[in-house]
Amino acid sequence: MRYVQVDTQSDPLSDKQPTTEKQKDLSRILVHELVTMGISDAHLDEHGYVYATIPSNTDKDVPVICFCGHVDTAPDASGTGVIPILRQGYDGATITYPDNAHLTLSPADFPYLNQLKGHDIITASGTTLLGADDKAGVAAIMDAAHYLVRHSEIKHGTIRILFTPDEEVGKGTAKVDIKKLGAAFAYTLDGGEQGSLEDETFSADAVQLVIRGVITHPGYAKGKLVNAMKVAGDILSKLPKTHLSPETTEGHEGFIHPVRIDGSAERCTIDFIIRDFDTPELVIKEAVLKAAADEVVTNHPGASFDFIVTEQYRNMKEVLDKHPQVIAHAREAIARAGMTVTMESIRGGTDGSRLSFMGLPCANLFTGMQAIHSMKEFVSVQDMNKAVETIVYLVQVWEEREGAAAQ
Ligand SMILES: [Zn+2]
């Protein structure tokens, strides 16, 4: 509840690193708390990353494991002046907010609330997001660190802690120093429902379509002028209406999604995002889009277009499948903490997918956060505690299963 009161919203339009200086306000608090716990190497670097180490306390050689959370909150809703409210012993009723009479949170909208009867639930006050994404994850890592440094009877290898800025604006790993981090495997604490474990994200490309029309004085344009905006409109209207879009897909289905259009009669650009869990499917979806553009432009003689594909990120399962122990040990830890594991796929990207392809295989553990990026965002204290337990069991599973007798 202290962490969410620090405004750490990131800014998608900033080209600074971190995108907002205020994210470091929380990072400095975290460093101070880690040092106070006795984790003496904790520090904040100039790019806004916090690194810290809990030294190994076992005789065995165990791979170095990293736990990672992001300090920023999403730009989708205000993160300024967050007032967290602890609602003890949730009774299953609709929740109202002191600062917003129009806002309610009900089990009808969020059936997960039905599982949280008797839990202590934290919400915001109705005018801001809560920031449980990802301060619930940050808090879980901090609490687990605090527990481990006080319980030397729990054997573990070297544990690295990483807090990143700018995850919500896709720059969470932009300046991370993987070499300095020195971890073999990682877990982000950035997932939702109790017991959930995510090993899969979308694979993602961006496509920019640059359409050039033919411009003349409009008073003398008959038979000559080709309006790039009208060509763009025709291309958009050719996109499938019953499938292949975010609004018509779920589960494992991918999509083609125009996100921005910009231009004039002379020149118009459309930015698309292409998503699928199967990386080869991206090329197939890009071919559908290109075929639509080809067909439309052929019907507008004089018009032309460029089709620019940029790789954004890849499904982390491609990496995790080569290191099955990352998921196996997480499953074991969740089970030891008394929960049923639910495997989930993320219809988006995470820092974990980027880290995985930077050479640090990384899965995503639950924190309890719900209704993220909105004023209804909430989290159960008991779910957060289960995340802490899972971390504590997980480091022990790694020590037991992967620890080799030291040379
Ligand atoms: Zn997050």
Coordinates of N, CA, C and O in Angstrom, one line a residue, residues 250-377:
E250 N -10.0 -14.7 -29.6 CA -9.7 -14.9 -28.2 C -8.8 -16.2 -28.1 O -8.5 -16.8 -29.2
G251 N -8.4 -16.6 -26.9 CA -7.7 -17.8 -26.8 C -6.4 -17.8 -27.6 O -5.6 -16.9 -27.4
H252 N -6.2 -18.8 -28.4 CA -5.0 -18.9 -29.2 C -5.0 -18.3 -30.6 O -4.1 -18.5 -31.4
E253 N -6.1 -17.6 -30.9 CA -6.2 -16.9 -32.2 C -5.4 -15.7 -32.3 O -5.4 -14.9 -31.4
G254 N -4.8 -15.4 -33.4 CA -4.1 -14.2 -33.6 C -4.9 -13.2 -34.4 O -6.0 -13.4 -34.7
F255 N -4.3 -12.0 -34.7 CA -5.0 -11.0 -35.4 C -4.1 -10.0 -36.2 O -2.9 -10.0 -36.0
I256 N -4.8 -9.2 -37.0 CA -4.2 -8.0 -37.7 C -5.0 -6.8 -37.2 O -6.2 -6.8 -37.2
H257 N -4.3 -5.8 -36.7 CA -5.0 -4.7 -36.0 C -4.4 -3.4 -36.4 O -3.2 -3.1 -36.1
P258 N -5.2 -2.5 -37.1 CA -4.7 -1.2 -37.4 C -4.7 -0.4 -36.1 O -5.7 -0.3 -35.4
V259 N -3.6 0.3 -35.7 CA -3.5 1.0 -34.5 C -3.4 2.5 -34.7 O -3.7 3.3 -33.8
R260 N -3.0 3.0 -35.9 CA -2.9 4.4 -36.1 C -2.9 4.7 -37.6 O -2.4 4.0 -38.4
I261 N -3.6 5.8 -37.9 CA -3.6 6.3 -39.3 C -3.3 7.8 -39.3 O -3.6 8.5 -38.4
D262 N -2.5 8.1 -40.3 CA -1.9 9.5 -40.2 C -1.7 9.9 -41.7 O -1.1 9.1 -42.5
G263 N -2.1 11.1 -42.1 CA -1.7 11.5 -43.4 C -2.6 12.6 -44.1 O -3.3 13.3 -43.4
S264 N -2.4 12.7 -45.4 CA -3.1 13.7 -46.2 C -3.5 13.1 -47.5 O -3.2 11.9 -47.7
A265 N -4.0 13.8 -48.4 CA -4.4 13.3 -49.7 C -3.2 12.8 -50.5 O -3.3 11.8 -51.3
E266 N -2.1 13.4 -50.2 CA -0.9 13.0 -51.0 C -0.2 11.7 -50.4 O 0.2 10.9 -51.2
R267 N -0.2 11.6 -49.1 CA 0.6 10.5 -48.5 C -0.1 10.1 -47.2 O -0.5 11.0 -46.4
C268 N -0.3 8.8 -47.0 CA -1.0 8.3 -45.8 C -0.3 7.1 -45.3 O 0.2 6.2 -46.0
T269 N -0.1 7.1 -43.9 CA 0.5 5.9 -43.4 C -0.5 5.2 -42.4 O -1.3 5.9 -41.7
I270 N -0.5 3.9 -42.4 CA -1.3 3.1 -41.5 C -0.4 2.2 -40.7 O 0.4 1.5 -41.4
D271 N -0.4 2.2 -39.4 CA 0.4 1.3 -38.6 C -0.5 0.2 -38.1 O -1.6 0.4 -37.6
F272 N 0.0 -1.0 -38.3 CA -0.7 -2.2 -37.9 C 0.2 -3.0 -36.9 O 1.4 -2.9 -37.0
I273 N -0.5 -3.7 -36.0 CA 0.2 -4.7 -35.2 C -0.3 -6.1 -35.7 O -1.5 -6.3 -35.9
I274 N 0.6 -7.1 -35.8 CA 0.3 -8.4 -36.2 C 0.6 -9.3 -35.0 O 1.8 -9.2 -34.5
R275 N -0.3 -10.2 -34.6 CA -0.1 -11.0 -33.5 C -0.5 -12.5 -33.7 O -1.5 -12.7 -34.3
D276 N 0.3 -13.4 -33.2 CA 0.0 -14.8 -33.2 C 0.9 -15.6 -32.2 O 2.0 -15.1 -32.0
F277 N 0.4 -16.7 -31.7 CA 1.3 -17.5 -30.8 C 2.3 -18.3 -31.6 O 3.4 -18.6 -31.2
D278 N 1.9 -18.6 -32.9 CA 2.8 -19.3 -33.8 C 3.5 -18.3 -34.7 O 2.9 -17.7 -35.5
T279 N 4.8 -18.3 -34.5 CA 5.6 -17.2 -35.2 C 5.4 -17.3 -36.8 O 5.2 -16.3 -37.4
P280 N 5.4 -18.6 -37.4 CA 5.2 -18.6 -38.8 C 3.9 -18.1 -39.3 O 3.8 -17.7 -40.5
E281 N 2.9 -18.1 -38.4 CA 1.6 -17.5 -38.8 C 1.6 -16.0 -39.0 O 0.8 -15.4 -39.7
L282 N 2.6 -15.3 -38.5 CA 2.8 -13.9 -38.7 C 2.9 -13.6 -40.2 O 2.3 -12.7 -40.7
V283 N 3.8 -14.4 -40.8 CA 4.0 -14.1 -42.3 C 2.7 -14.3 -43.1 O 2.4 -13.6 -44.0
I284 N 1.9 -15.3 -42.6 CA 0.7 -15.6 -43.4 C -0.3 -14.4 -43.2 O -1.0 -14.0 -44.1
K285 N -0.4 -13.9 -42.0 CA -1.3 -12.8 -41.7 C -0.8 -11.5 -42.5 O -1.6 -10.7 -43.0
E286 N 0.5 -11.4 -42.5 CA 1.1 -10.2 -43.3 C 0.8 -10.3 -44.8 O 0.5 -9.3 -45.4
A287 N 0.7 -11.6 -45.3 CA 0.4 -11.8 -46.7 C -1.1 -11.4 -46.9 O -1.4 -10.9 -48.0
V288 N -2.0 -11.7 -46.0 CA -3.4 -11.3 -46.1 C -3.5 -9.8 -46.2 O -4.2 -9.3 -47.1
L289 N -2.8 -9.1 -45.4 CA -2.8 -7.7 -45.4 C -2.2 -7.1 -46.7 O -2.8 -6.2 -47.3
K290 N -1.1 -7.7 -47.1 CA -0.5 -7.2 -48.3 C -1.3 -7.5 -49.6 O -1.4 -6.6 -50.5
A291 N -2.0 -8.6 -49.6 CA -2.9 -8.9 -50.7 C -4.0 -7.9 -50.8 O -4.4 -7.5 -51.9
A292 N -4.6 -7.5 -49.6 CA -5.6 -6.5 -49.6 C -5.1 -5.2 -50.1 O -5.8 -4.5 -51.0
A293 N -3.9 -4.8 -49.7 CA -3.3 -3.5 -50.2 C -3.1 -3.6 -51.7 O -3.4 -2.6 -52.4
D294 N -2.5 -4.7 -52.2 CA -2.3 -4.9 -53.6 C -3.5 -4.7 -54.4 O -3.5 -4.0 -55.4
E295 N -4.6 -5.4 -54.0 CA -5.8 -5.3 -54.7 C -6.4 -3.9 -54.8 O -6.8 -3.5 -55.9
V296 N -6.4 -3.2 -53.7 CA -6.9 -1.9 -53.7 C -6.1 -0.9 -54.5 O -6.6 -0.1 -55.3
V297 N -4.8 -1.0 -54.4 CA -3.9 -0.1 -55.1 C -4.0 -0.3 -56.6 O -4.0 0.7 -57.4
T298 N -4.2 -1.5 -57.0 CA -4.4 -1.8 -58.5 C -5.6 -1.1 -59.0 O -5.6 -0.7 -60.2
N299 N -6.6 -0.9 -58.2 CA -7.8 -0.2 -58.6 C -7.7 1.3 -58.5 O -8.7 2.0 -58.8
H300 N -6.5 1.8 -58.1 CA -6.3 3.2 -58.1 C -5.0 3.5 -58.9 O -3.9 3.8 -58.3
P301 N -5.1 3.6 -60.2 CA -3.9 3.7 -61.0 C -3.1 5.0 -60.6 O -3.7 6.0 -60.4
G302 N -1.8 4.9 -60.4 CA -1.0 6.0 -60.0 C -0.6 5.9 -58.5 O 0.4 6.4 -58.1
A303 N -1.4 5.2 -57.7 CA -1.1 5.1 -56.3 C -0.1 4.0 -56.2 O 0.1 3.1 -57.0
S304 N 0.7 4.1 -55.1 CA 1.7 3.0 -54.8 C 1.8 2.9 -53.3 O 1.3 3.8 -52.5
F305 N 2.4 1.8 -52.8 CA 2.6 1.7 -51.4 C 3.9 1.0 -51.0 O 4.4 0.2 -51.8
D306 N 4.4 1.3 -49.8 CA 5.5 0.5 -49.2 C 4.9 -0.3 -48.1 O 4.0 0.1 -47.4
F307 N 5.5 -1.5 -47.9 CA 5.0 -2.4 -46.9 C 6.2 -2.8 -46.0 O 7.1 -3.6 -46.3
I308 N 6.3 -2.2 -44.8 CA 7.5 -2.3 -43.9 C 7.2 -3.1 -42.7 O 6.3 -2.7 -41.9
V309 N 7.8 -4.3 -42.6 CA 7.6 -5.2 -41.5 C 8.7 -5.0 -40.5 O 9.9 -5.0 -40.9
T310 N 8.4 -4.8 -39.2 CA 9.4 -4.7 -38.1 C 9.1 -5.8 -37.1 O 7.9 -5.8 -36.6
E311 N 10.1 -6.6 -36.7 CA 9.9 -7.6 -35.6 C 9.8 -6.8 -34.3 O 10.6 -6.0 -34.0
Q312 N 8.8 -7.2 -33.5 CA 8.6 -6.6 -32.2 C 9.1 -7.5 -31.0 O 10.0 -7.2 -30.3
Y313 N 8.5 -8.7 -30.9 CA 8.9 -9.7 -29.9 C 8.4 -11.0 -30.3 O 7.6 -11.1 -31.3
R314 N 8.9 -12.1 -29.7 CA 8.6 -13.4 -30.0 C 8.1 -14.2 -28.8 O 8.4 -13.9 -27.7
N315 N 7.3 -15.2 -29.1 CA 6.7 -16.1 -28.1 C 7.8 -16.7 -27.2 O 8.6 -17.5 -27.7
M316 N 7.8 -16.4 -25.9 CA 8.8 -16.9 -25.1 C 8.8 -18.4 -24.9 O 9.8 -19.0 -24.5
K317 N 7.7 -19.1 -25.3 CA 7.7 -20.5 -25.3 C 8.7 -21.2 -26.1 O 9.2 -22.3 -25.8
E318 N 9.1 -20.5 -27.2 CA 10.1 -21.0 -28.1 C 11.4 -21.2 -27.3 O 12.2 -22.2 -27.6
V319 N 11.7 -20.3 -26.4 CA 12.9 -20.4 -25.6 C 12.7 -21.4 -24.4 O 13.5 -22.2 -24.1
L320 N 11.5 -21.2 -23.7 CA 11.2 -22.0 -22.5 C 11.1 -23.5 -22.8 O 11.5 -24.3 -21.9
D321 N 10.7 -23.9 -24.0 CA 10.6 -25.3 -24.3 C 12.0 -25.9 -24.3 O 12.1 -27.2 -24.1
K322 N 13.0 -25.1 -24.5 CA 14.4 -25.7 -24.5 C 14.9 -25.8 -23.0 O 16.0 -26.4 -22.8
H323 N 14.2 -25.2 -22.1 CA 14.6 -25.2 -20.7 C 13.4 -25.6 -19.8 O 13.0 -24.8 -19.0
P324 N 13.0 -26.8 -19.9 CA 11.7 -27.2 -19.3 C 11.7 -27.1 -17.8 O 10.7 -27.1 -17.1
Q325 N 13.0 -27.1 -17.2 CA 13.0 -27.0 -15.7 C 12.5 -25.7 -15.2 O 12.0 -25.7 -14.0
V326 N 12.5 -24.6 -16.0 CA 12.0 -23.3 -15.5 C 10.5 -23.5 -15.2 O 10.0 -23.0 -14.1
I327 N 9.7 -24.1 -16.0 CA 8.3 -24.3 -15.8 C 8.1 -25.4 -14.8 O 7.2 -25.3 -13.8
A328 N 8.8 -26.5 -14.9 CA 8.6 -27.7 -14.0 C 8.8 -27.2 -12.6 O 8.0 -27.6 -11.7
H329 N 9.8 -26.5 -12.3 CA 10.1 -26.1 -10.9 C 9.1 -25.1 -10.4 O 8.7 -25.1 -9.2
A330 N 8.6 -24.2 -11.3 CA 7.5 -23.3 -10.9 C 6.3 -24.0 -10.5 O 5.6 -23.7 -9.6
R331 N 5.9 -25.0 -11.3 CA 4.7 -25.9 -11.0 C 4.9 -26.5 -9.7 O 3.9 -26.5 -8.9
E332 N 6.0 -27.1 -9.4 CA 6.3 -27.7 -8.2 C 6.1 -26.8 -7.0 O 5.5 -27.1 -6.0
A333 N 6.7 -25.6 -7.1 CA 6.6 -24.6 -6.1 C 5.2 -24.1 -5.8 O 4.7 -24.0 -4.6
I334 N 4.4 -23.9 -6.9 CA 3.0 -23.5 -6.7 C 2.2 -24.6 -6.0 O 1.4 -24.4 -5.1
A335 N 2.5 -25.9 -6.4 CA 1.8 -27.0 -5.7 C 2.2 -27.1 -4.2 O 1.4 -27.3 -3.4
R336 N 3.5 -26.9 -3.9 CA 3.9 -27.0 -2.5 C 3.3 -25.9 -1.7 O 3.1 -26.0 -0.5
A337 N 3.0 -24.7 -2.4 CA 2.3 -23.7 -1.6 C 0.8 -23.9 -1.5 O 0.0 -23.1 -1.1
G338 N 0.4 -25.1 -2.0 CA -1.0 -25.5 -1.8 C -2.0 -25.1 -2.8 O -3.2 -25.1 -2.6
M339 N -1.5 -24.8 -4.0 CA -2.5 -24.4 -5.1 C -2.5 -25.3 -6.3 O -1.5 -26.1 -6.4
T340 N -3.5 -25.2 -7.0 CA -3.6 -25.9 -8.3 C -3.0 -25.0 -9.4 O -3.3 -23.8 -9.4
V341 N -2.1 -25.6 -10.2 CA -1.4 -24.7 -11.2 C -2.4 -24.6 -12.4 O -3.0 -25.5 -12.9
T342 N -2.5 -23.3 -12.9 CA -3.2 -23.1 -14.2 C -2.2 -22.5 -15.1 O -1.7 -21.4 -14.9
M343 N -2.0 -23.2 -16.3 CA -1.1 -22.7 -17.3 C -1.9 -21.7 -18.2 O -3.0 -22.0 -18.6
E344 N -1.3 -20.5 -18.4 CA -2.0 -19.5 -19.2 C -1.1 -19.0 -20.3 O 0.2 -19.1 -20.2
S345 N -1.7 -18.4 -21.3 CA -1.0 -17.8 -22.4 C -1.3 -16.3 -22.3 O -2.5 -15.9 -22.1
I346 N -0.3 -15.5 -22.5 CA -0.5 -14.0 -22.5 C -0.8 -13.5 -23.9 O 0.0 -13.7 -24.8
R347 N -2.0 -12.9 -24.1 CA -2.3 -12.3 -25.4 C -1.7 -10.9 -25.4 O -2.3 -9.9 -25.5
G348 N -0.3 -10.9 -25.3 CA 0.4 -9.7 -25.4 C 1.9 -10.0 -25.2 O 2.2 -11.2 -25.3
G349 N 2.7 -9.1 -24.9 CA 4.1 -9.3 -24.6 C 4.4 -9.0 -23.2 O 3.6 -8.4 -22.5
T350 N 5.5 -9.5 -22.7 CA 6.0 -9.1 -21.3 C 7.5 -8.9 -21.4 O 8.1 -9.2 -22.4
D351 N 8.0 -8.3 -20.3 CA 9.4 -8.2 -20.2 C 10.0 -9.6 -20.3 O 11.1 -9.8 -20.8
G352 N 9.3 -10.6 -19.9 CA 9.8 -12.0 -19.9 C 10.0 -12.5 -21.3 O 11.0 -13.2 -21.5
S353 N 9.2 -12.1 -22.2 CA 9.4 -12.6 -23.6 C 10.7 -11.9 -24.2 O 11.5 -12.6 -24.8
R354 N 10.9 -10.7 -23.8 CA 12.1 -10.0 -24.3 C 13.3 -10.6 -23.6 O 14.4 -10.9 -24.3
L355 N 13.3 -10.8 -22.3 CA 14.4 -11.3 -21.6 C 14.7 -12.7 -22.1 O 15.9 -13.1 -22.3
S356 N 13.7 -13.5 -22.4 CA 14.0 -14.9 -22.9 C 14.8 -14.9 -24.2 O 15.7 -15.7 -24.3
F357 N 14.5 -13.9 -25.1 CA 15.2 -13.9 -26.3 C 16.6 -13.1 -26.2 O 17.4 -13.1 -27.1
M358 N 16.8 -12.5 -25.0 CA 18.1 -11.9 -24.7 C 19.0 -12.9 -24.0 O 20.1 -12.5 -23.6
G359 N 18.5 -14.1 -23.9 CA 19.4 -15.2 -23.4 C 19.1 -15.5 -21.9 O 19.8 -16.2 -21.3
L360 N 18.0 -15.0 -21.4 CA 17.6 -15.2 -20.0 C 16.2 -15.8 -20.0 O 15.2 -15.1 -19.9
P361 N 16.1 -17.2 -20.1 CA 14.7 -17.8 -20.2 C 13.9 -17.4 -19.0 O 14.4 -17.5 -17.9
C362 N 12.7 -17.0 -19.2 CA 11.9 -16.3 -18.2 C 10.4 -16.6 -18.3 O 9.8 -16.5 -19.4
A363 N 9.8 -17.1 -17.2 CA 8.4 -17.4 -17.2 C 7.7 -16.3 -16.3 O 8.4 -15.6 -15.6
N364 N 6.4 -16.3 -16.3 CA 5.7 -15.3 -15.5 C 4.8 -15.9 -14.4 O 4.0 -16.8 -14.7
L365 N 5.1 -15.5 -13.2 CA 4.3 -16.0 -12.0 C 3.2 -15.1 -11.6 O 3.3 -13.9 -11.8
F366 N 2.1 -15.7 -11.0 CA 1.0 -14.9 -10.6 C 1.4 -13.9 -9.4 O 2.3 -14.2 -8.7
T367 N 0.6 -12.9 -9.3 CA 0.7 -12.0 -8.1 C -0.7 -11.8 -7.4 O -0.7 -11.2 -6.3
G368 N -1.8 -12.1 -8.2 CA -3.1 -11.8 -7.7 C -3.8 -10.6 -8.3 O -5.0 -10.4 -8.2
M369 N -3.0 -9.8 -9.0 CA -3.6 -8.5 -9.6 C -4.7 -8.8 -10.6 O -4.7 -9.8 -11.3
Q370 N -5.7 -8.0 -10.5 CA -6.9 -8.1 -11.3 C -7.4 -6.8 -11.9 O -7.1 -5.7 -11.3
A371 N -8.1 -6.8 -13.0 CA -8.7 -5.6 -13.6 C -7.6 -4.5 -13.8 O -7.8 -3.3 -13.5
I372 N -6.5 -5.0 -14.3 CA -5.3 -4.1 -14.4 C -5.6 -3.0 -15.4 O -6.4 -3.1 -16.2
H373 N -4.8 -1.9 -15.2 CA -4.8 -0.7 -16.1 C -6.2 0.0 -16.0 O -6.5 0.9 -16.8
S374 N -6.9 -0.2 -14.9 CA -8.2 0.5 -14.8 C -8.5 1.0 -13.4 O -7.7 0.6 -12.5
M375 N -9.5 1.8 -13.2 CA -9.8 2.3 -11.9 C -10.4 1.2 -11.0 O -10.5 1.4 -9.8
K376 N -10.8 0.1 -11.6 CA -11.3 -1.0 -10.8 C -10.2 -2.0 -10.3 O -10.5 -3.0 -9.7
E377 N -9.0 -1.7 -10.7 CA -7.9 -2.6 -10.4 C -7.9 -3.0 -8.9 O -8.1 -2.2 -8.0

